[in-house]
mmCIF file of C-alpha atoms in Angstrom:
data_model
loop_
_atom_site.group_PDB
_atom_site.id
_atom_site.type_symbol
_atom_site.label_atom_id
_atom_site.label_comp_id
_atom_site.label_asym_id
_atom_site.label_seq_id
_atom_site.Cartn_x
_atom_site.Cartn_y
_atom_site.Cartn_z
ATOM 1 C CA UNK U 1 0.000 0.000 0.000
ATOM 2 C CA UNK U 2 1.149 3.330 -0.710
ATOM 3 C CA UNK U 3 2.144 5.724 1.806
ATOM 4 C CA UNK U 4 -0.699 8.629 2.493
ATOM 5 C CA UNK U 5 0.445 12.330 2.166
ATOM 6 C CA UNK U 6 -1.040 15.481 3.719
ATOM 7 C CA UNK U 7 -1.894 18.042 2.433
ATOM 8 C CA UNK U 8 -2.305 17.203 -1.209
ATOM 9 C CA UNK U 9 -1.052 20.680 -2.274
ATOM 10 C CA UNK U 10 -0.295 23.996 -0.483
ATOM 11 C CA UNK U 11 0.473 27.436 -1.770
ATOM 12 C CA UNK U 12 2.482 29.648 0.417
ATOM 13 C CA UNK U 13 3.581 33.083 0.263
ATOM 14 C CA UNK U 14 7.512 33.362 1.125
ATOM 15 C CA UNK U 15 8.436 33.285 4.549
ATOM 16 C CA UNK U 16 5.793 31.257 5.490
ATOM 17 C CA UNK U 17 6.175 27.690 6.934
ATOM 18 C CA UNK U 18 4.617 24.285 6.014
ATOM 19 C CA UNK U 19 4.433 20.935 7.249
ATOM 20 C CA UNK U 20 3.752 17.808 4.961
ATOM 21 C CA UNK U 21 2.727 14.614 6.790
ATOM 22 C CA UNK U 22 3.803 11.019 4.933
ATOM 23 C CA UNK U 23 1.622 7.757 6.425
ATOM 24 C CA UNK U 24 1.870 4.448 6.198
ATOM 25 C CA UNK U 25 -0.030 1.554 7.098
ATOM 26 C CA UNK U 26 3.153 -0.831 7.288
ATOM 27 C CA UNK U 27 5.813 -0.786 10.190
ATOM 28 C CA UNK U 28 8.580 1.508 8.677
ATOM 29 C CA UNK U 29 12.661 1.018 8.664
ATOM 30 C CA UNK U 30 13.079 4.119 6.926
ATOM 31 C CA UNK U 31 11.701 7.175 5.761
ATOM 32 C CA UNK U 32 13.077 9.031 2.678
ATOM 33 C CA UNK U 33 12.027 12.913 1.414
ATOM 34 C CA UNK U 34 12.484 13.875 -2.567
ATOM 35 C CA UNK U 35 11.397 16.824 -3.745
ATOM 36 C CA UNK U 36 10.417 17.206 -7.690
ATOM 37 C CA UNK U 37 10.317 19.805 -10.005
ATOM 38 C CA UNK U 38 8.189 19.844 -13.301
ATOM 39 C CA UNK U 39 10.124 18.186 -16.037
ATOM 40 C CA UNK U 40 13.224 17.449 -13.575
ATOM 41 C CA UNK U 41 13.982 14.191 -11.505
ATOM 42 C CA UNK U 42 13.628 13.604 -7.522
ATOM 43 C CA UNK U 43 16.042 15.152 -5.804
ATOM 44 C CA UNK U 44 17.020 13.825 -2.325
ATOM 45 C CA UNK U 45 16.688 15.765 0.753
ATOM 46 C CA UNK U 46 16.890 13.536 3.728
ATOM 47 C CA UNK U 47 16.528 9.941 5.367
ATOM 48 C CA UNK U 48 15.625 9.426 8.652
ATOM 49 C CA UNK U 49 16.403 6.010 9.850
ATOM 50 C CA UNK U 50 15.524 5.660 13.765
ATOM 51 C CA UNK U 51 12.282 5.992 15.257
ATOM 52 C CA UNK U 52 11.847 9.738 16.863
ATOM 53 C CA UNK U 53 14.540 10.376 14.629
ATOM 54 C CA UNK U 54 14.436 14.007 13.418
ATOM 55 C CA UNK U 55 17.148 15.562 11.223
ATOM 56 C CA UNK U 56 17.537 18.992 9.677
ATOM 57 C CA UNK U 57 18.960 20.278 5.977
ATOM 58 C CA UNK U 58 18.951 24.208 5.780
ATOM 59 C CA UNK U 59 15.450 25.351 6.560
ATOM 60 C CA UNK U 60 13.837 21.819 5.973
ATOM 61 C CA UNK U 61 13.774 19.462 8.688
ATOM 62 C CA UNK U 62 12.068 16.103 9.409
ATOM 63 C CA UNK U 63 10.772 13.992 11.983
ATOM 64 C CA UNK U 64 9.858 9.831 12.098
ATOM 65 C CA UNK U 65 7.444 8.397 14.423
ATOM 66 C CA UNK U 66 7.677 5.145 14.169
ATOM 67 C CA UNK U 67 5.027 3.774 16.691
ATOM 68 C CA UNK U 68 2.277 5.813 14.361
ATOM 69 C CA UNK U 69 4.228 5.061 11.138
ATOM 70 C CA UNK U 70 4.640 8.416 10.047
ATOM 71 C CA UNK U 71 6.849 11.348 8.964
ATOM 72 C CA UNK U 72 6.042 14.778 8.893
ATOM 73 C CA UNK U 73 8.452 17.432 6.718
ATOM 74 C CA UNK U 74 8.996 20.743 7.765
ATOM 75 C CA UNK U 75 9.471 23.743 5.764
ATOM 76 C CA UNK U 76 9.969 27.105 7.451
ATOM 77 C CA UNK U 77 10.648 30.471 6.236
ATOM 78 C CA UNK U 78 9.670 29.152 2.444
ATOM 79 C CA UNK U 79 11.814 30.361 -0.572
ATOM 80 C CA UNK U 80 10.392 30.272 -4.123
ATOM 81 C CA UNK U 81 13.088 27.632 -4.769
ATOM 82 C CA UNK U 82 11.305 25.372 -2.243
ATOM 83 C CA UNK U 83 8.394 24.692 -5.365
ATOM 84 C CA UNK U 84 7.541 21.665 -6.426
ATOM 85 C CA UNK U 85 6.323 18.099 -5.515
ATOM 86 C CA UNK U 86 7.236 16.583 -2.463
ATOM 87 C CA UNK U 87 7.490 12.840 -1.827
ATOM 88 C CA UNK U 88 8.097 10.889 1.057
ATOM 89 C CA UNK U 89 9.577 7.446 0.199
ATOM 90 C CA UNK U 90 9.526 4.291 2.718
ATOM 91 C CA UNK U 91 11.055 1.341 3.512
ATOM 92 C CA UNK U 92 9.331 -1.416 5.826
ATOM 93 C CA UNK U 93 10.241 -4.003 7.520
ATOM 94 C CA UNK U 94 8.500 -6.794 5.057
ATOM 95 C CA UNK U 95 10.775 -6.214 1.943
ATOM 96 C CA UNK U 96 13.667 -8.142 2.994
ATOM 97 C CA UNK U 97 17.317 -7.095 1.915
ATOM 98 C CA UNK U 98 16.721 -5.527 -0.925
ATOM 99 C CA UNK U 99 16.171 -1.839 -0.166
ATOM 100 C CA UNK U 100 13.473 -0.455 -2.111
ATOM 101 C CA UNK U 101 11.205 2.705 -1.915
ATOM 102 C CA UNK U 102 7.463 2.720 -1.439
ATOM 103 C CA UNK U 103 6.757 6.518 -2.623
ATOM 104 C CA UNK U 104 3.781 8.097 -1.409
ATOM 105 C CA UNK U 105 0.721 10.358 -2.992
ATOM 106 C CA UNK U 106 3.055 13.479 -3.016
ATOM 107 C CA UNK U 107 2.678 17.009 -1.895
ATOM 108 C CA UNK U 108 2.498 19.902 -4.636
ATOM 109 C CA UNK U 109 3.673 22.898 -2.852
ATOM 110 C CA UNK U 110 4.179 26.284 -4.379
ATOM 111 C CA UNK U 111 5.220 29.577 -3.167
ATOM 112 C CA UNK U 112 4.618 32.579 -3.805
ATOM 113 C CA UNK U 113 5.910 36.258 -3.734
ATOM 114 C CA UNK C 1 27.003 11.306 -5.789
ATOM 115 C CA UNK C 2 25.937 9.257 -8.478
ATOM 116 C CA UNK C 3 25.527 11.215 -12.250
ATOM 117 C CA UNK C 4 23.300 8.875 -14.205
ATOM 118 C CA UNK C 5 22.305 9.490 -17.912
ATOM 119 C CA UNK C 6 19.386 8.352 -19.548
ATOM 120 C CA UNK C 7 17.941 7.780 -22.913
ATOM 121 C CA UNK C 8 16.033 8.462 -25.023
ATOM 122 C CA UNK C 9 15.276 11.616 -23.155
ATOM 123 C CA UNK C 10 11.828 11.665 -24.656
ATOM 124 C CA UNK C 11 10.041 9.518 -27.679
ATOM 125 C CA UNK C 12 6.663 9.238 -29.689
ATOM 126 C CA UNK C 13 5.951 5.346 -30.385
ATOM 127 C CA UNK C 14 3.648 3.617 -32.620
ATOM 128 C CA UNK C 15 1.428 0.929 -30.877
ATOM 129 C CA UNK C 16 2.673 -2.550 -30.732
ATOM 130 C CA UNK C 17 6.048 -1.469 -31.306
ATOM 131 C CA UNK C 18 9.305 -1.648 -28.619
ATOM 132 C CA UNK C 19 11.194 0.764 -26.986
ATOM 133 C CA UNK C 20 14.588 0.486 -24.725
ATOM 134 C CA UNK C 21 15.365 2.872 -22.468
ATOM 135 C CA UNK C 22 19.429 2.978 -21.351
ATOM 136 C CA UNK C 23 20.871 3.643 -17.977
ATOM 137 C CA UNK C 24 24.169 5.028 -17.778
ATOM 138 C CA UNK C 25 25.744 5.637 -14.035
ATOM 139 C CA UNK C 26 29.133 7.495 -13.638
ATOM 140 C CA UNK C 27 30.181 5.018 -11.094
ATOM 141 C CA UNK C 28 29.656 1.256 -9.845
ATOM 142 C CA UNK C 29 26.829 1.054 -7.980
ATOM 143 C CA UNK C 30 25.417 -2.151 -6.471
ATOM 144 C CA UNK C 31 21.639 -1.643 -6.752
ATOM 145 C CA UNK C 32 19.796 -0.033 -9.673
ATOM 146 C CA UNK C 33 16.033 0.402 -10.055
ATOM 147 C CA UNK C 34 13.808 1.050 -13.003
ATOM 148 C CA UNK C 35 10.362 3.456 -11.763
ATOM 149 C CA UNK C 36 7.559 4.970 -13.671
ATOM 150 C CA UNK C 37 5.631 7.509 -12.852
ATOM 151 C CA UNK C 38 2.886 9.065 -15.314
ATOM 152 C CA UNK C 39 1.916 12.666 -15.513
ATOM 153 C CA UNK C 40 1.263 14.093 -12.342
ATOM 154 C CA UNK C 41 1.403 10.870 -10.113
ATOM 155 C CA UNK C 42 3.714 9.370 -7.969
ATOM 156 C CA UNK C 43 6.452 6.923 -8.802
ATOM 157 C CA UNK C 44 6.099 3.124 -9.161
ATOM 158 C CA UNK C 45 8.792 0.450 -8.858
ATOM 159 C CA UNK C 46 8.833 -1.724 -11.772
ATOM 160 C CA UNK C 47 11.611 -3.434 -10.902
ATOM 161 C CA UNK C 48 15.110 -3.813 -9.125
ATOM 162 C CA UNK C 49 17.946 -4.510 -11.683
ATOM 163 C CA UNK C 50 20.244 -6.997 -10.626
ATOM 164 C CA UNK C 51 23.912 -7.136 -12.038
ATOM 165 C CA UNK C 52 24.351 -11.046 -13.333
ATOM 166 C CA UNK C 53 20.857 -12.113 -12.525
ATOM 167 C CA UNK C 54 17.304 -11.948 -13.362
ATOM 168 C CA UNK C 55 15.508 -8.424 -12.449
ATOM 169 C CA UNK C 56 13.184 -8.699 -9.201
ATOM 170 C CA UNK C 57 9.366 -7.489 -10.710
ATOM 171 C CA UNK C 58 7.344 -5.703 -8.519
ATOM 172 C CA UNK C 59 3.265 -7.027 -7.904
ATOM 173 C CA UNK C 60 1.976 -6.012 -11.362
ATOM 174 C CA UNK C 61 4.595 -6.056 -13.880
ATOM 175 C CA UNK C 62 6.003 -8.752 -15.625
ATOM 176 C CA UNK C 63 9.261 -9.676 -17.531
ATOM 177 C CA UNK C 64 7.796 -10.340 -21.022
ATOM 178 C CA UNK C 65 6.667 -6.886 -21.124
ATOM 179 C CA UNK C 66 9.012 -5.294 -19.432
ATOM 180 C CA UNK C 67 12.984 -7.137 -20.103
ATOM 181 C CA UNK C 68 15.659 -5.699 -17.993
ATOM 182 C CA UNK C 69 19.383 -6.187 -18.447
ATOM 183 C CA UNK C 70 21.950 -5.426 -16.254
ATOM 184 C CA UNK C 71 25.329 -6.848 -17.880
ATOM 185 C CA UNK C 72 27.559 -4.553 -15.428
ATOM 186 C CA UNK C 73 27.656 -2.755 -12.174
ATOM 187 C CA UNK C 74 27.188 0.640 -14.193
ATOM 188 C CA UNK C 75 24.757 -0.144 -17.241
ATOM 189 C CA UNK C 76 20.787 -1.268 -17.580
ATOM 190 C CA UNK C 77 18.387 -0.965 -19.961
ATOM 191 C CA UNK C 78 14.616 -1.485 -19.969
ATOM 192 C CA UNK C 79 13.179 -2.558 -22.567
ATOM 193 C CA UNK C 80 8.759 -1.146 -23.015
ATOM 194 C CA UNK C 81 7.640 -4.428 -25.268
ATOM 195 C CA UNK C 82 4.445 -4.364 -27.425
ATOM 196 C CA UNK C 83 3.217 -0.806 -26.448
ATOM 197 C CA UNK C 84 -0.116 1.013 -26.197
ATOM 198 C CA UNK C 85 -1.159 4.149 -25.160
ATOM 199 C CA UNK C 86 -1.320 2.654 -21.854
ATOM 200 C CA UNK C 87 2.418 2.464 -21.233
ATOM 201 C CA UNK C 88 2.784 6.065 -22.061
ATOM 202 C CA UNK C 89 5.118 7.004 -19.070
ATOM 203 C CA UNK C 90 7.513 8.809 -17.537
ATOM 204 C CA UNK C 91 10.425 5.709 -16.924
ATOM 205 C CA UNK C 92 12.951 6.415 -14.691
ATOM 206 C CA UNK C 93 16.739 4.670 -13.698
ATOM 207 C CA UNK C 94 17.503 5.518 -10.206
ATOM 208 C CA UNK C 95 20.516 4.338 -8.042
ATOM 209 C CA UNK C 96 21.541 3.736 -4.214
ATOM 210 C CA UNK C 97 24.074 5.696 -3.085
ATOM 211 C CA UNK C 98 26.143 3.425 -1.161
ATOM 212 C CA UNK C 99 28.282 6.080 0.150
ATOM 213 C CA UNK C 100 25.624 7.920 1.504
ATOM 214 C CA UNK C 101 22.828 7.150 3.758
ATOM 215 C CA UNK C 102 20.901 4.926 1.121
ATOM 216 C CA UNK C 103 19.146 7.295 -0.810
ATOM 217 C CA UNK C 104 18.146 7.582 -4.454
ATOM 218 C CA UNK C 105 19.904 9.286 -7.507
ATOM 219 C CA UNK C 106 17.363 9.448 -9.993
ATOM 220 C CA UNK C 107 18.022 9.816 -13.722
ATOM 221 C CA UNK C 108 16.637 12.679 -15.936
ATOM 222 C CA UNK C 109 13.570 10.316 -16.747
ATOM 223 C CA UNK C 110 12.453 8.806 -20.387
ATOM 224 C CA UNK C 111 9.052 10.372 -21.776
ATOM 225 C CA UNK C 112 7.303 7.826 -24.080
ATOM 226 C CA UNK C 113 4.078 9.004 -26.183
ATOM 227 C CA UNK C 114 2.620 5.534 -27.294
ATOM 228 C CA UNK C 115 -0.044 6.634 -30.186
#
């Protein structure tokens, strides 16, 4: 099953903050963040690989909660470069060695001046 | 990090017809994945790409239609067999970095147009 993301799109104006929430119905290992811009690839922001884990990458930061399966992204003081489609990506427990990404619904975000 | 060229970049395909994509990665890399993800959606693991070996297919894709080949630890190619408008896609190569923390260098992505 595919990994539930809130909200399905945002618009801020710059400066502002956001917070995207990833969800998964499966016990996680790992929790992965890409964010997509129209016509480009996924580009990797962060993993987080612990439960309660949170880790930080300029103005975006994350947190993992593994008991409730989920990761929440946070975006704060928003730059127009910060557009485009945001993607958590997870790994659980049940697909063996191979490490593979289950990528979720995704997050359109855009900002604004 | 991992520079990985793909192509075609982009194509327009006739139905029934076969396409193969190429993967290209700047350096040896142990696992290699093929994805495709179709306008505005989220991406979808075909399959992982395994050097020597048969490709592991994901619930819902199957090796007739979809051939990989991985002859090396820096080279695969997916082959999109017997088309339809269906299959028009973006496909994208994407590596694990080793080095890193795990995570995913994707490729620029291959556009096919089935008509």
């Amino acid at each position: 099953q595919q990994p539930v993301q809130s909200p399905q799109a945002v618009i801020l104006r710059e400066g502002e903050d956001a917070v995207i929430n990833c969800s998964s119905s499966k016990a996680l290992y790992s929790v992965h963040w890409y964010r997509q811009k129209h016509g480009e690839a996924p580009v990797f922001l962060m993993i987080l690989l612990k439960g309660g884990e949170q880790k930080g990458h300029e103005k975006i930061s994350a947190s993992f909660n593994e008991k409730k399966q989920q990761s929440s992204l946070y975006l704060t003081a928003s730059q127009l470069s910060y557009s485009g489609t945001y993607f958590c990506g997870t790994e659980s427990w049940d697909t063996g060695t191979a490490s593979k990404l289950t990528f979720g619904t995704g997050t359109r975000l855009q900002v604004t001046l | 990090s991992a520079v990985i060229s793909q192509k075609p970049s982009r194509d327009i395909c006739q139905r029934g017809t076969s396409l193969t994509i190429q993967c290209q990665v700047d350096s040896q890399v142990t696992m290699m994945f093929w994805y495709r993800q179709q306008p505005g959606q989220s991406l979808t693991l075909i399959a992982t790409a395994n050097q020597g070996s048969e490709a592991t297919y994901e619930s819902g894709f199957v090796i007739d239609k979809f051939p990989i080949s991985r002859p090396n630890l820096t080279f695969s190619t997916l082959t999109v067999s017997n088309m339809s408008p269906e299959d028009s896609s973006i496909y994208l190569c994407s590596v694990e970095w080793s080095q890193g923390a795990g995570e995913l260098f994707f490729g620029e992505g291959s556009r096919l147009t089935v008509l």
